[in-house]
Short mmCIF file of C-alpha atoms in Angstrom, two decimals:
data_model
loop_
_atom_site.label_atom_id
_atom_site.label_comp_id
_atom_site.label_asym_id
_atom_site.label_seq_id
_atom_site.Cartn_x
_atom_site.Cartn_y
_atom_site.Cartn_z
CA MET A 1 -6.06 0.36 -4.12
CA LEU A 2 -6.40 -0.01 -0.36
CA ARG A 3 -5.51 -3.36 1.21
CA HIS A 4 -8.09 -4.02 3.93
CA SER A 5 -6.51 -4.83 7.28
CA ILE A 6 -8.62 -6.02 10.22
CA THR A 7 -7.86 -5.31 13.89
CA VAL A 8 -9.72 -7.04 16.73
CA THR A 9 -9.86 -5.10 20.02
CA ALA A 10 -10.99 -6.45 23.42
CA TYR A 11 -13.03 -4.26 25.78
CA HIS A 12 -13.77 -4.38 29.51
CA ALA A 13 -17.38 -4.14 30.71
CA ASP A 14 -16.91 -0.41 31.45
CA GLY A 15 -15.98 0.26 27.79
CA THR A 16 -12.22 0.66 28.26
CA ILE A 17 -9.81 -1.28 26.08
CA CYS A 18 -8.39 -4.46 27.61
CA PRO A 19 -4.73 -4.36 26.54
CA SER A 20 -3.02 -7.45 25.17
CA ALA A 21 -0.70 -7.27 28.19
CA HIS A 22 -3.64 -8.37 30.36
CA ARG A 23 -3.33 -12.14 30.69
CA HIS A 24 -6.35 -14.44 30.91
CA THR A 25 -6.97 -18.15 31.41
CA THR A 26 -8.31 -20.17 28.49
CA GLY A 27 -11.74 -19.78 30.08
CA GLY A 28 -11.43 -15.99 30.03
CA THR A 29 -10.78 -15.40 33.74
CA PRO A 30 -8.39 -12.43 34.14
CA LEU A 31 -4.97 -13.18 35.62
CA THR A 32 -3.80 -9.55 35.66
CA GLU A 33 -4.53 -7.69 38.88
CA GLY A 34 -7.12 -4.96 38.35
CA CYS A 35 -8.44 -6.39 35.08
CA THR A 36 -12.20 -6.92 35.15
CA GLY A 37 -12.11 -9.32 32.20
CA ARG A 38 -12.92 -9.05 28.54
CA GLU A 39 -16.59 -8.48 27.93
CA ARG A 40 -16.65 -8.03 24.16
CA PHE A 41 -14.51 -7.94 21.03
CA ILE A 42 -14.92 -5.56 18.10
CA ALA A 43 -13.23 -5.90 14.71
CA THR A 44 -12.45 -2.76 12.71
CA CYS A 45 -11.06 -2.26 9.22
CA ASN A 46 -8.46 0.29 8.20
CA CYS A 47 -10.88 1.47 5.46
CA LYS A 48 -12.69 3.34 8.27
CA LYS A 49 -16.04 2.39 6.68
CA TRP A 50 -16.66 -0.87 8.55
CA THR A 51 -16.82 -2.01 12.18
CA SER A 52 -18.24 -5.32 13.37
CA SER A 53 -21.04 -5.65 15.85
CA PRO A 54 -19.80 -6.54 19.35
CA SER A 55 -18.97 -10.22 19.79
CA SER A 56 -18.44 -12.32 22.90
CA THR A 57 -15.50 -14.19 21.31
CA LYS A 58 -12.37 -13.01 19.57
CA SER A 59 -12.61 -15.71 16.90
CA TYR A 60 -16.11 -14.61 15.84
CA ALA A 61 -15.02 -10.98 15.60
CA ALA A 62 -12.05 -12.06 13.46
CA GLU A 63 -14.37 -14.12 11.25
CA GLN A 64 -16.59 -11.06 10.69
CA GLY A 65 -13.47 -9.20 9.60
CA LYS A 66 -12.50 -11.95 7.15
CA ARG A 67 -15.97 -11.80 5.62
CA HIS A 68 -15.73 -8.02 5.23
CA ARG A 69 -12.33 -8.36 3.54
CA ALA A 70 -13.64 -11.07 1.19
CA ASP A 71 -16.50 -8.80 0.07
CA GLN A 72 -14.09 -6.06 -1.05
CA PRO A 73 -12.74 -5.75 -4.60
CA GLN A 74 -9.32 -7.31 -5.05
CA PRO A 75 -6.41 -5.17 -6.29
CA LYS A 76 -5.55 -5.79 -9.95
CA PRO A 77 -2.16 -7.42 -10.53
CA THR A 78 0.44 -5.28 -12.23
CA THR A 79 2.79 -6.49 -14.94
CA ALA A 80 5.65 -6.28 -12.45
CA SER A 81 3.93 -8.86 -10.22
CA LYS A 82 3.93 -11.47 -13.01
CA GLY A 83 7.64 -12.01 -12.42
CA PRO A 84 9.46 -14.76 -14.34
CA ALA A 85 6.50 -15.50 -16.64
CA ALA A 86 6.60 -11.97 -18.01
CA LEU A 87 10.38 -12.19 -18.41
CA ARG A 88 10.13 -15.50 -20.32
CA GLU A 89 7.53 -13.98 -22.61
CA LEU A 90 9.74 -10.96 -23.29
CA LEU A 91 12.80 -13.09 -23.98
CA GLN A 92 10.80 -15.74 -25.89
CA LEU A 93 12.83 -18.60 -24.48
CA ASP A 94 12.26 -21.92 -26.19
CA ALA A 95 12.97 -25.07 -24.17
CA GLU A 96 12.90 -27.34 -27.28
CA ASP A 97 16.37 -26.32 -28.54
#
């Protein structure tokens, strides 16, 4: 089963991606020469079936991604993932002796 992974990407006003190498102040003012600033953020999932609506903040786009991931079915645990509990059951260890 697919594990849903969310990626948030920043975009300039002209639609080009604003790379993470572009530095900004906490208020969003660009510090990198030639950067026009981040206009919007879009979250996408690796399932290729979901993309968020454009958001003005990175945190809101990330929150939309978390909600998408929470709505997806969870992978079923395998017997190998039960670890020591499965081993104790197989060995039938008794702590009372």
